[in-house]
JSON list of N, CA and C in Angstrom, two decimals:
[
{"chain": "A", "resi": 1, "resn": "UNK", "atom": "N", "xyz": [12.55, 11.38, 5.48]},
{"chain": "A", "resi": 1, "resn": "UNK", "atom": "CA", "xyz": [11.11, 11.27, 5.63]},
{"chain": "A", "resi": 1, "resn": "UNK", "atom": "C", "xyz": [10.80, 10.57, 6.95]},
{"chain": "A", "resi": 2, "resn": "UNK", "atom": "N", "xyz": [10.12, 11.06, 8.04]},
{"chain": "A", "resi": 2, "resn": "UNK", "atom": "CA", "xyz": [9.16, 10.75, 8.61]},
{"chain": "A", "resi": 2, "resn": "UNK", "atom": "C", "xyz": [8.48, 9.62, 8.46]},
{"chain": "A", "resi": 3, "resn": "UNK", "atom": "N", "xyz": [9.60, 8.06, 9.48]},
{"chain": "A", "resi": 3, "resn": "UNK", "atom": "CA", "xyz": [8.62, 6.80, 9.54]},
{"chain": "A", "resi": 3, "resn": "UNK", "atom": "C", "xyz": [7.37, 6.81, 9.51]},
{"chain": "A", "resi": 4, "resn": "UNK", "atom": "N", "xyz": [6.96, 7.50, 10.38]},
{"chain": "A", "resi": 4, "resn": "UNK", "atom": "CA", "xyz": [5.65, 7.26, 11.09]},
{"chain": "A", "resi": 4, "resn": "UNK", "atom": "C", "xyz": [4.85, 7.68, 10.12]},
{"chain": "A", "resi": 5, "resn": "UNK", "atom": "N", "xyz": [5.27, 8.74, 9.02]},
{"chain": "A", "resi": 5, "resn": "UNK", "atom": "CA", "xyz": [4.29, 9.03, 7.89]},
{"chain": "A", "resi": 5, "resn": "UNK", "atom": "C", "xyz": [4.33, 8.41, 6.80]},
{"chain": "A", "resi": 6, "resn": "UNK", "atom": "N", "xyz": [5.07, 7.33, 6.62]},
{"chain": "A", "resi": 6, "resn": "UNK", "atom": "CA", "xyz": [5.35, 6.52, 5.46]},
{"chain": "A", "resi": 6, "resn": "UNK", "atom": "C", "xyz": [4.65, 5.06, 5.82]},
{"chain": "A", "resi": 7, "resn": "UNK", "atom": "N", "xyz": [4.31, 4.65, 7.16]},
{"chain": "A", "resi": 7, "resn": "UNK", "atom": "CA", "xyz": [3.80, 3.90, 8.23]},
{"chain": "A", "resi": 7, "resn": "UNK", "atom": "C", "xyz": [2.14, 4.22, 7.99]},
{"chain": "A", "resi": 8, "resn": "UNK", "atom": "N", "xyz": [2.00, 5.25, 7.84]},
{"chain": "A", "resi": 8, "resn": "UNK", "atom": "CA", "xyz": [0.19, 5.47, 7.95]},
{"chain": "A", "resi": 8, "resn": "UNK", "atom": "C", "xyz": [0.06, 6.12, 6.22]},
{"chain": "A", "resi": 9, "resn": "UNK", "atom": "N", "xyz": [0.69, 5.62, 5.46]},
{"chain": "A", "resi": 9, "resn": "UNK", "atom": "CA", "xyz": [0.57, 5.97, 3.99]},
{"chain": "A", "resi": 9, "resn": "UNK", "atom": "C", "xyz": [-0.29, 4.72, 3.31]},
{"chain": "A", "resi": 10, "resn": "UNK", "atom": "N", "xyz": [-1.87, 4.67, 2.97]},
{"chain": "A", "resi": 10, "resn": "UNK", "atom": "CA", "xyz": [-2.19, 3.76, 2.24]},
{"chain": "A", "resi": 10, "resn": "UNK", "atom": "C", "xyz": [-2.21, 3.55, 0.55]},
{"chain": "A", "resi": 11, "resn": "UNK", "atom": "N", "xyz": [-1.36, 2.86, -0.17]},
{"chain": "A", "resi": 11, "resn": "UNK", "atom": "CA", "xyz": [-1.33, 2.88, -1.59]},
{"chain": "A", "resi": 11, "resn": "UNK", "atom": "C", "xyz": [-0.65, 1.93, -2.07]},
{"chain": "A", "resi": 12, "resn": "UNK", "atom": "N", "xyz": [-1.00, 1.56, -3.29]},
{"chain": "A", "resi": 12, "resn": "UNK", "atom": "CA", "xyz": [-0.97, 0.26, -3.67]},
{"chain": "A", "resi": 12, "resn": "UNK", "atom": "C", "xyz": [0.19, 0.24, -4.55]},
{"chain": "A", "resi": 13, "resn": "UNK", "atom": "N", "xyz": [1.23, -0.69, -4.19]},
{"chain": "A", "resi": 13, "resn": "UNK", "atom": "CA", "xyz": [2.67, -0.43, -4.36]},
{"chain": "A", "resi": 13, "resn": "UNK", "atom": "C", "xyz": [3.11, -1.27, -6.04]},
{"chain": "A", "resi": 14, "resn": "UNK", "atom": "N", "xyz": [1.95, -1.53, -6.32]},
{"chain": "A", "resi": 14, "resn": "UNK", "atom": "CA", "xyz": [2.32, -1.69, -7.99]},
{"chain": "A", "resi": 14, "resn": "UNK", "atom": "C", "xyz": [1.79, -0.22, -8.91]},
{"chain": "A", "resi": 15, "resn": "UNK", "atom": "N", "xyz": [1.11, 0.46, -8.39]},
{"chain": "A", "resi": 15, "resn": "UNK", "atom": "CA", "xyz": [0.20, 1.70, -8.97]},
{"chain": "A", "resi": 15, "resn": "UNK", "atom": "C", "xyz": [1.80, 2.20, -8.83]},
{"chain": "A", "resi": 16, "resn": "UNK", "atom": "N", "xyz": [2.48, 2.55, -7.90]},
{"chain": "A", "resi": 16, "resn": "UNK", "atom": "CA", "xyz": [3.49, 3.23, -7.58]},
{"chain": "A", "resi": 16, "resn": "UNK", "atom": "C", "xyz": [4.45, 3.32, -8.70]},
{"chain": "A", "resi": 17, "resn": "UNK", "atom": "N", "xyz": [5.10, 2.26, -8.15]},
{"chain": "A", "resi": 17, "resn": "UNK", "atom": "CA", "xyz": [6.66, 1.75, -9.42]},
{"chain": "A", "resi": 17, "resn": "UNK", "atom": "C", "xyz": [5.94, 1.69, -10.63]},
{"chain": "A", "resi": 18, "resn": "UNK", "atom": "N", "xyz": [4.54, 1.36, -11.27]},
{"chain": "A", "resi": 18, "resn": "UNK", "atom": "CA", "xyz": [3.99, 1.95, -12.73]},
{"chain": "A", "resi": 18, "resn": "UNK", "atom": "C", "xyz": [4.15, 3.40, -13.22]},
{"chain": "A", "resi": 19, "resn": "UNK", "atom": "N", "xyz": [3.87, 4.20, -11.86]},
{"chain": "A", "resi": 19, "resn": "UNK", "atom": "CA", "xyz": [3.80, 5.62, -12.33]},
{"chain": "A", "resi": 19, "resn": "UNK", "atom": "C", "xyz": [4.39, 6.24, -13.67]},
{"chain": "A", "resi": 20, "resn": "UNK", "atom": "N", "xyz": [6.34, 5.86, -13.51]},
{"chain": "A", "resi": 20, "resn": "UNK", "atom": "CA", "xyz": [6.49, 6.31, -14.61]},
{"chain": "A", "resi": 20, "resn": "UNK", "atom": "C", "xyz": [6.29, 6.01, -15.65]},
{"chain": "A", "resi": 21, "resn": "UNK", "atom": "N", "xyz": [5.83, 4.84, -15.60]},
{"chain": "A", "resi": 21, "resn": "UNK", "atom": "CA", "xyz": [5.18, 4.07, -17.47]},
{"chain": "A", "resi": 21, "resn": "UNK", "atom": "C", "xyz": [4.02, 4.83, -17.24]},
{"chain": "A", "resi": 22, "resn": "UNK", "atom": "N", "xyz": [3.23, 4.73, -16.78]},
{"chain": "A", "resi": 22, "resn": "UNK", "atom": "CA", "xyz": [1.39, 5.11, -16.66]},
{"chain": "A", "resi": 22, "resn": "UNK", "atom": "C", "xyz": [1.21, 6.73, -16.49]},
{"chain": "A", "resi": 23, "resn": "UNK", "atom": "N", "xyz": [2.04, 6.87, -15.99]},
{"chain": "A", "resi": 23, "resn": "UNK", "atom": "CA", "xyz": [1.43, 8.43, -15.19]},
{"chain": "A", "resi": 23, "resn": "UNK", "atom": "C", "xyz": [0.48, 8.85, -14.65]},
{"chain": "A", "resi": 24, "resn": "UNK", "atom": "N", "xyz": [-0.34, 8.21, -14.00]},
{"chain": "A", "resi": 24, "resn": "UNK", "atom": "CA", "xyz": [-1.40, 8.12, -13.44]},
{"chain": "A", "resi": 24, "resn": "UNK", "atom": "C", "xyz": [-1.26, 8.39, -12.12]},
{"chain": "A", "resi": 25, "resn": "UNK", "atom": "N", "xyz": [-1.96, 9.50, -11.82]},
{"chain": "A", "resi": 25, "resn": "UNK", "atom": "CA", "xyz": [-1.57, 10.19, -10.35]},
{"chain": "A", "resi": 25, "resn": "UNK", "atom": "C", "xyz": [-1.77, 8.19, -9.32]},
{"chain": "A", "resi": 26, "resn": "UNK", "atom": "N", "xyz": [-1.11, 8.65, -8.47]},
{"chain": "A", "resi": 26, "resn": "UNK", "atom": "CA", "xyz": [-1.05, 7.66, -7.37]},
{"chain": "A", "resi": 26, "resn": "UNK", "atom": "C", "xyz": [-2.43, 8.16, -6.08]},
{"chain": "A", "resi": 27, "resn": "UNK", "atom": "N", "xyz": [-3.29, 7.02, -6.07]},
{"chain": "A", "resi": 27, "resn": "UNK", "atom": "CA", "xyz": [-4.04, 7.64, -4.96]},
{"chain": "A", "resi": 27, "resn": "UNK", "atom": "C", "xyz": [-3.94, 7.19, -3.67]},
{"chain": "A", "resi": 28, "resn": "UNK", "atom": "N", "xyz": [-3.86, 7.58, -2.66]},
{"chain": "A", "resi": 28, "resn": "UNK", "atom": "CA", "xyz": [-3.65, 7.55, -1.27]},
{"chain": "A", "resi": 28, "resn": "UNK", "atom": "C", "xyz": [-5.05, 7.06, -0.61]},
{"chain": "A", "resi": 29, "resn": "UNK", "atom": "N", "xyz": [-4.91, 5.74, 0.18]},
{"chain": "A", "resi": 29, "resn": "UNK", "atom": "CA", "xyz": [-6.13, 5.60, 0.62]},
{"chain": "A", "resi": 29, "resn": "UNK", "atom": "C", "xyz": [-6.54, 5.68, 2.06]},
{"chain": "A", "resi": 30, "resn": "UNK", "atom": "N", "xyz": [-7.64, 5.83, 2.43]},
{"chain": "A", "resi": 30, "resn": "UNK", "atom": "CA", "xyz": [-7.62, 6.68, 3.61]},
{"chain": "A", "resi": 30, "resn": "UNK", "atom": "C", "xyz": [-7.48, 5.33, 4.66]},
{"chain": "A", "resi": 31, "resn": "UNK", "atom": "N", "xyz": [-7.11, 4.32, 4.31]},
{"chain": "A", "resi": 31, "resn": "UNK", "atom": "CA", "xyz": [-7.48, 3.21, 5.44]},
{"chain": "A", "resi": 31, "resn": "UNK", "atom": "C", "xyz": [-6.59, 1.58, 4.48]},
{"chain": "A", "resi": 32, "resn": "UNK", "atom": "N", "xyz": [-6.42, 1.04, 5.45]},
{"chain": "A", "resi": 32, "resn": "UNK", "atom": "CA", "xyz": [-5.86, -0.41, 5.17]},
{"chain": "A", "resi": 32, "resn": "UNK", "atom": "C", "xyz": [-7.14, -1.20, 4.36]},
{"chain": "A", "resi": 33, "resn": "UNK", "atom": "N", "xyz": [-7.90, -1.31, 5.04]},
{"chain": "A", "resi": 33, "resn": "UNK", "atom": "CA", "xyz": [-9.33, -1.71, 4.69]},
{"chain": "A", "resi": 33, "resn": "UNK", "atom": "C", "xyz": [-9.95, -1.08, 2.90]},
{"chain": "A", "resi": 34, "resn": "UNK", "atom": "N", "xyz": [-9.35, 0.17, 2.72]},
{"chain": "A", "resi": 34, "resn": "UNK", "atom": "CA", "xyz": [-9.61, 0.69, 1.53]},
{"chain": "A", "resi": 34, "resn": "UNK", "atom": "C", "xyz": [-8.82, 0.39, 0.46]},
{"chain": "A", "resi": 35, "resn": "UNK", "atom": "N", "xyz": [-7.40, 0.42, 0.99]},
{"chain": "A", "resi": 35, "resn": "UNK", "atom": "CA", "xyz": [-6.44, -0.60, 0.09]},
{"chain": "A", "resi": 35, "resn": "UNK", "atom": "C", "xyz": [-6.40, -1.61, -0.31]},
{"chain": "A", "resi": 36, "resn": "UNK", "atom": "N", "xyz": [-6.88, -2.68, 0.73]},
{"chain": "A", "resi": 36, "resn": "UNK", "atom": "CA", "xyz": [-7.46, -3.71, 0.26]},
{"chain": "A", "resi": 36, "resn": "UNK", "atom": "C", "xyz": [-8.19, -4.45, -0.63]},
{"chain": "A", "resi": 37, "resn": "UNK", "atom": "N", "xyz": [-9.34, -3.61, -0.30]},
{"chain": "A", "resi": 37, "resn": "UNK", "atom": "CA", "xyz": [-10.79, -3.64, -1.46]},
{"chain": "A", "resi": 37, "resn": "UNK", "atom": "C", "xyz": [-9.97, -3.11, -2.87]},
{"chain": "A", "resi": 38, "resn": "UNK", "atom": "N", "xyz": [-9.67, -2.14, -2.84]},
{"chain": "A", "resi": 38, "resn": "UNK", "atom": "CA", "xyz": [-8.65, -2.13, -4.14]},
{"chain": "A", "resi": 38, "resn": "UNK", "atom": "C", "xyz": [-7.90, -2.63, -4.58]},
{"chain": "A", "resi": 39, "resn": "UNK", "atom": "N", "xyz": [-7.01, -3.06, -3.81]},
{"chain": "A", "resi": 39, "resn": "UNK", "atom": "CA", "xyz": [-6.37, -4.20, -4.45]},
{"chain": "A", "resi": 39, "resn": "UNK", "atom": "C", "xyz": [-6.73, -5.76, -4.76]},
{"chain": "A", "resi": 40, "resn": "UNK", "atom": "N", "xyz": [-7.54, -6.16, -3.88]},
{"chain": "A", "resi": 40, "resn": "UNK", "atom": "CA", "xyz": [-8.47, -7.10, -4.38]},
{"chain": "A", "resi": 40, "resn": "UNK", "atom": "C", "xyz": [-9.30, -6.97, -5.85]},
{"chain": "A", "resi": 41, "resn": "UNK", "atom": "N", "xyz": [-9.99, -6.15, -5.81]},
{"chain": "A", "resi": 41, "resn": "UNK", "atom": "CA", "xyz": [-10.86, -5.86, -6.65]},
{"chain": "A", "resi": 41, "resn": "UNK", "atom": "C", "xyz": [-9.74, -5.61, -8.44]},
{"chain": "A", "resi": 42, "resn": "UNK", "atom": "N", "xyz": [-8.56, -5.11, -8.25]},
{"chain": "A", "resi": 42, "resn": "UNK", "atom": "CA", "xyz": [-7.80, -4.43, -9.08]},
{"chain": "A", "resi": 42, "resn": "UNK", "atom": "C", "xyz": [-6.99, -5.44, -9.45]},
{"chain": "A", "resi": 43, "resn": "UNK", "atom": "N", "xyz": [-6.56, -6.36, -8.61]},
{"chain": "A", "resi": 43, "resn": "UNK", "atom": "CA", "xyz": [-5.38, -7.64, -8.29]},
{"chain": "A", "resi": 43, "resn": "UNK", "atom": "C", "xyz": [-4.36, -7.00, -8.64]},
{"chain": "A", "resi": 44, "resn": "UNK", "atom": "N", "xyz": [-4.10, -5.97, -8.18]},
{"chain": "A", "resi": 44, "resn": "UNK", "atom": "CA", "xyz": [-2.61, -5.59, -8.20]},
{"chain": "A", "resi": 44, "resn": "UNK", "atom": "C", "xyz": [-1.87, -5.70, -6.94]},
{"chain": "A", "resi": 45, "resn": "UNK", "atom": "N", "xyz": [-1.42, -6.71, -7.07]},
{"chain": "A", "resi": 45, "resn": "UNK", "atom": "CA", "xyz": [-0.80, -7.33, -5.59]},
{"chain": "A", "resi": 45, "resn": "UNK", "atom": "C", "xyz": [0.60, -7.38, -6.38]},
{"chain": "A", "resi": 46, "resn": "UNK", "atom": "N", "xyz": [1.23, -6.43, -5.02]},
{"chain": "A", "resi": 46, "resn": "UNK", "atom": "CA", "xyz": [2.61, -6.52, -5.06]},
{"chain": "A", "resi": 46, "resn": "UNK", "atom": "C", "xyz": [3.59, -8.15, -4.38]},
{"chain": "A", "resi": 47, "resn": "UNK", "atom": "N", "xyz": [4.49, -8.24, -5.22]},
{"chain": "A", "resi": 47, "resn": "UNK", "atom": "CA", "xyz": [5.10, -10.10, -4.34]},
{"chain": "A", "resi": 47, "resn": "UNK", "atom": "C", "xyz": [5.89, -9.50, -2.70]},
{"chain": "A", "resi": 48, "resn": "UNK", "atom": "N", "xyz": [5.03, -10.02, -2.03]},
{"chain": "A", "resi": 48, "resn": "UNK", "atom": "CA", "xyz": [5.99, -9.68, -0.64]},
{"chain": "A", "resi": 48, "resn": "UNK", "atom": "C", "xyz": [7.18, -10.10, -0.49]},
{"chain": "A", "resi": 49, "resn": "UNK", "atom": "N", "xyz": [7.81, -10.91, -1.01]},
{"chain": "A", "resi": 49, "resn": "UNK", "atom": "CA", "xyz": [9.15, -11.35, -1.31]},
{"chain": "A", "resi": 49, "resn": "UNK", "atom": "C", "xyz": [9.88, -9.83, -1.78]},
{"chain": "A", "resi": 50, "resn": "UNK", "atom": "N", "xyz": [9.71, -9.41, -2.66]},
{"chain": "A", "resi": 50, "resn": "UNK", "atom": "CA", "xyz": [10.54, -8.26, -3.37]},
{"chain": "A", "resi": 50, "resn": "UNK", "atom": "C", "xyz": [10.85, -6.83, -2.27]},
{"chain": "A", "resi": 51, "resn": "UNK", "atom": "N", "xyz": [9.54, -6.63, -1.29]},
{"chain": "A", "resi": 51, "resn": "UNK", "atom": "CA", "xyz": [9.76, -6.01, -0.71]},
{"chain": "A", "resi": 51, "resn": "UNK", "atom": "C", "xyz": [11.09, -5.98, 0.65]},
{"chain": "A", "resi": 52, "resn": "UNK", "atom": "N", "xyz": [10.90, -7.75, 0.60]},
{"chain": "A", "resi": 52, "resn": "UNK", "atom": "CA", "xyz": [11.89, -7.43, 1.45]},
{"chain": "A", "resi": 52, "resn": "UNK", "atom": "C", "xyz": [13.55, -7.20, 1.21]},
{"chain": "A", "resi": 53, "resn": "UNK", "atom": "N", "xyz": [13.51, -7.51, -0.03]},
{"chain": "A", "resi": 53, "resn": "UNK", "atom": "CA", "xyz": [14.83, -6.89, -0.49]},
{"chain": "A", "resi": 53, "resn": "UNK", "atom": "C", "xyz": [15.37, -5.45, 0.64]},
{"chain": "A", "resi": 54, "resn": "UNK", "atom": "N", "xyz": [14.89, -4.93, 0.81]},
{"chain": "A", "resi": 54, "resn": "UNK", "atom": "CA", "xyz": [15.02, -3.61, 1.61]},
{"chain": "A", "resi": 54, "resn": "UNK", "atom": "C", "xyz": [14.23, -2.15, 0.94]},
{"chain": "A", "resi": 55, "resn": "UNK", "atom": "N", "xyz": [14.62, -1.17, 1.95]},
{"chain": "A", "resi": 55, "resn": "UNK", "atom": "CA", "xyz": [14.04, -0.21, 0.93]},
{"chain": "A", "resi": 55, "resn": "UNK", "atom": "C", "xyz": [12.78, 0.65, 1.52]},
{"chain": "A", "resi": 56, "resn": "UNK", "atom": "N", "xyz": [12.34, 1.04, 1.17]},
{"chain": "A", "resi": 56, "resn": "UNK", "atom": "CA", "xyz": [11.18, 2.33, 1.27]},
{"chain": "A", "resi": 56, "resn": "UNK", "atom": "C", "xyz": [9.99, 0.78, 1.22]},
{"chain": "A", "resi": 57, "resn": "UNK", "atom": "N", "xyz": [9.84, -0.02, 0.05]},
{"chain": "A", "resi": 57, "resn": "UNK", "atom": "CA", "xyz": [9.16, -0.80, -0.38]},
{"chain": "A", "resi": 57, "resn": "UNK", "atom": "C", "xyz": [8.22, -1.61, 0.83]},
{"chain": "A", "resi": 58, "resn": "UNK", "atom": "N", "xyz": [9.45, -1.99, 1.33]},
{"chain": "A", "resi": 58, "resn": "UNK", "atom": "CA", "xyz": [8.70, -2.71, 2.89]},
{"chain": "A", "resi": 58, "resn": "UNK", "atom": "C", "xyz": [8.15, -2.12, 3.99]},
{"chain": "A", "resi": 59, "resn": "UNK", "atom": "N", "xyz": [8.30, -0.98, 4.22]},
{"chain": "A", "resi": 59, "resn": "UNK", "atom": "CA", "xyz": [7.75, -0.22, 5.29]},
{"chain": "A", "resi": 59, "resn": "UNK", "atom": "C", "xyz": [5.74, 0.18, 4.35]},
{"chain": "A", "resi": 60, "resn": "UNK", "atom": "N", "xyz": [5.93, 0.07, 3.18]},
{"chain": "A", "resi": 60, "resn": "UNK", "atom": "CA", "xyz": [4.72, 0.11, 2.84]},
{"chain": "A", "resi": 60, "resn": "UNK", "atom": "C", "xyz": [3.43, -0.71, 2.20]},
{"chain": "A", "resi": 61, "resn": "UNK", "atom": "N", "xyz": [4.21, -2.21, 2.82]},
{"chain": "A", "resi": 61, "resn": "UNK", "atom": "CA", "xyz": [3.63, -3.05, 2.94]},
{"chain": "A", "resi": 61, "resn": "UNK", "atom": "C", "xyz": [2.50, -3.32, 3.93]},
{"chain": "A", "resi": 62, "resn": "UNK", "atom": "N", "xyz": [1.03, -3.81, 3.21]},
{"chain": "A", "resi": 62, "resn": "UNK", "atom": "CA", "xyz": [0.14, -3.85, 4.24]},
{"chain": "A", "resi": 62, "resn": "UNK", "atom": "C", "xyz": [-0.75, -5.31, 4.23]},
{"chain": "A", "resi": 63, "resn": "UNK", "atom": "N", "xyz": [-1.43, -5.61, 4.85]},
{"chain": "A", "resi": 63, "resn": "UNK", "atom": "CA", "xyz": [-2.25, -6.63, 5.63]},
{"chain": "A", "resi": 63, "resn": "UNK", "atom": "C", "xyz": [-3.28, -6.48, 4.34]},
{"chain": "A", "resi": 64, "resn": "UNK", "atom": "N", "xyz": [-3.05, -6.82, 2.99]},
{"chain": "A", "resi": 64, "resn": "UNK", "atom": "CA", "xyz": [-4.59, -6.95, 2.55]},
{"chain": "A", "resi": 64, "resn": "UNK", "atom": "C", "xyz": [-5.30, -8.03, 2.37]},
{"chain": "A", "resi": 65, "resn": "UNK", "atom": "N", "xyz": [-5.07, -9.24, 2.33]},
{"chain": "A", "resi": 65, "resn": "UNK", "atom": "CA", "xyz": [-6.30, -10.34, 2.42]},
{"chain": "A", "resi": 65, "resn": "UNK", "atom": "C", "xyz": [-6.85, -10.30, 3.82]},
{"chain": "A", "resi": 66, "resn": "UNK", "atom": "N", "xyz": [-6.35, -9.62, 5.42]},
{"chain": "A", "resi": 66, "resn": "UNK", "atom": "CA", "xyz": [-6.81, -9.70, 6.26]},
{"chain": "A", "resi": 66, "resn": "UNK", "atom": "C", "xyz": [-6.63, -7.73, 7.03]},
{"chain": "A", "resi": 67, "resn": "UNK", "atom": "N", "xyz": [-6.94, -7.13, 6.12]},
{"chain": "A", "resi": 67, "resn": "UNK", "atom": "CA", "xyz": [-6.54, -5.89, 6.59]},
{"chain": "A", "resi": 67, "resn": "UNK", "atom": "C", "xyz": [-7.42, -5.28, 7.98]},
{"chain": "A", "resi": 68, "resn": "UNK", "atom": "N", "xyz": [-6.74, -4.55, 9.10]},
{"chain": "A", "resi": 68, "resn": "UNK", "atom": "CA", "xyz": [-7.39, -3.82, 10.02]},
{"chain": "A", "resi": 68, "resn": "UNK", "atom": "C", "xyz": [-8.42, -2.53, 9.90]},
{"chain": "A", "resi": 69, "resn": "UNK", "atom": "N", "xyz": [-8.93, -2.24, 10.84]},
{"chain": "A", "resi": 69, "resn": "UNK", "atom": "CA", "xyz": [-9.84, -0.79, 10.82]},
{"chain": "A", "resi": 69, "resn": "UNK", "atom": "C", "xyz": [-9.00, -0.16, 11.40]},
{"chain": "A", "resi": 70, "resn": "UNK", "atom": "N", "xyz": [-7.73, -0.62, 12.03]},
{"chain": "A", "resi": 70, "resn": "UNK", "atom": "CA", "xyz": [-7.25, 0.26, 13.21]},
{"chain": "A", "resi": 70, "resn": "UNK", "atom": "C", "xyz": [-5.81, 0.08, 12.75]},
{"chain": "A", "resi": 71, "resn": "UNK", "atom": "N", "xyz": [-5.50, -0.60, 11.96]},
{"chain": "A", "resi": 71, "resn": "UNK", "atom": "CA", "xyz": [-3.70, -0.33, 12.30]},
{"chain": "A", "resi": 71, "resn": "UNK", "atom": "C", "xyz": [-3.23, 0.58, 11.27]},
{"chain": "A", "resi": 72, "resn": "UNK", "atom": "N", "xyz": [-2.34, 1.34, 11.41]},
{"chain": "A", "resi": 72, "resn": "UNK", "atom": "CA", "xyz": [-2.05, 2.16, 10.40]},
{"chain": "A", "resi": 72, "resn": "UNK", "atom": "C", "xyz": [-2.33, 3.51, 10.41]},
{"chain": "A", "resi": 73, "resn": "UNK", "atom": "N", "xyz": [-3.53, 3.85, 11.06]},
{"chain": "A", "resi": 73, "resn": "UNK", "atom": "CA", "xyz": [-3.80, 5.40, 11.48]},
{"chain": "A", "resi": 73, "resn": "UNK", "atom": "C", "xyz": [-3.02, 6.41, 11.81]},
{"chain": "A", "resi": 74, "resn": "UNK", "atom": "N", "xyz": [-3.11, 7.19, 11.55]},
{"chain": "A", "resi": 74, "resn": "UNK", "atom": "CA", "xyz": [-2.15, 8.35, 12.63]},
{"chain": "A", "resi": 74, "resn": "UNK", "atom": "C", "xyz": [-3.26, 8.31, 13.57]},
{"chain": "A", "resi": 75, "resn": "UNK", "atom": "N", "xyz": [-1.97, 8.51, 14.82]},
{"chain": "A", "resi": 75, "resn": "UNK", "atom": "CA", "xyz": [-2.41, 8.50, 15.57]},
{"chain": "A", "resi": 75, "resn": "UNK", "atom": "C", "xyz": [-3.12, 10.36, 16.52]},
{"chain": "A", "resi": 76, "resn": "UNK", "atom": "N", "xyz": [-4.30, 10.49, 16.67]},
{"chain": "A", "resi": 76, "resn": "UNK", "atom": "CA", "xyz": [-4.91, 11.88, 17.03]},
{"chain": "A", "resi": 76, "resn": "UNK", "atom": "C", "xyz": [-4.05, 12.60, 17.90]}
]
């Protein structure tokens, strides 16, 4: 897979690893800023500690108590 597309992937990385208990489609958000508000609002905050274990996990780690308008985009 394509860093750079796993890099501009917004979604909230406890919705994820639930999937197979929940099954609840995973939604993709169009912005850091949108992840945020969701995860705030949801408190499903993943422990940044775990991510760094290694893994897929950490590359989809994002900035949400201080998230950007701009980082994370693909770029045009």
């Amino acid at each position: 897979m394509n860093l750079q597309v796993v890099l501009s992937t917004h979604v909230n990385i406890v919705d994820l690893i639930d999937k197979p208990r929940t099954r609840k489609p995973i939604h993709k958000f169009a912005s850091e800023v949108e992840l945020s508000e969701y995860t705030i609002q949801s408190r499903k905050f993943f422990p940044r500690e775990s991510a760094y274990a290694g893994g897929l996990l950490r590359f989809l780690l994002r900035h949400i108590l201080k998230p950007s308008y701009t980082r994370g985009r693909p770029r045009a």
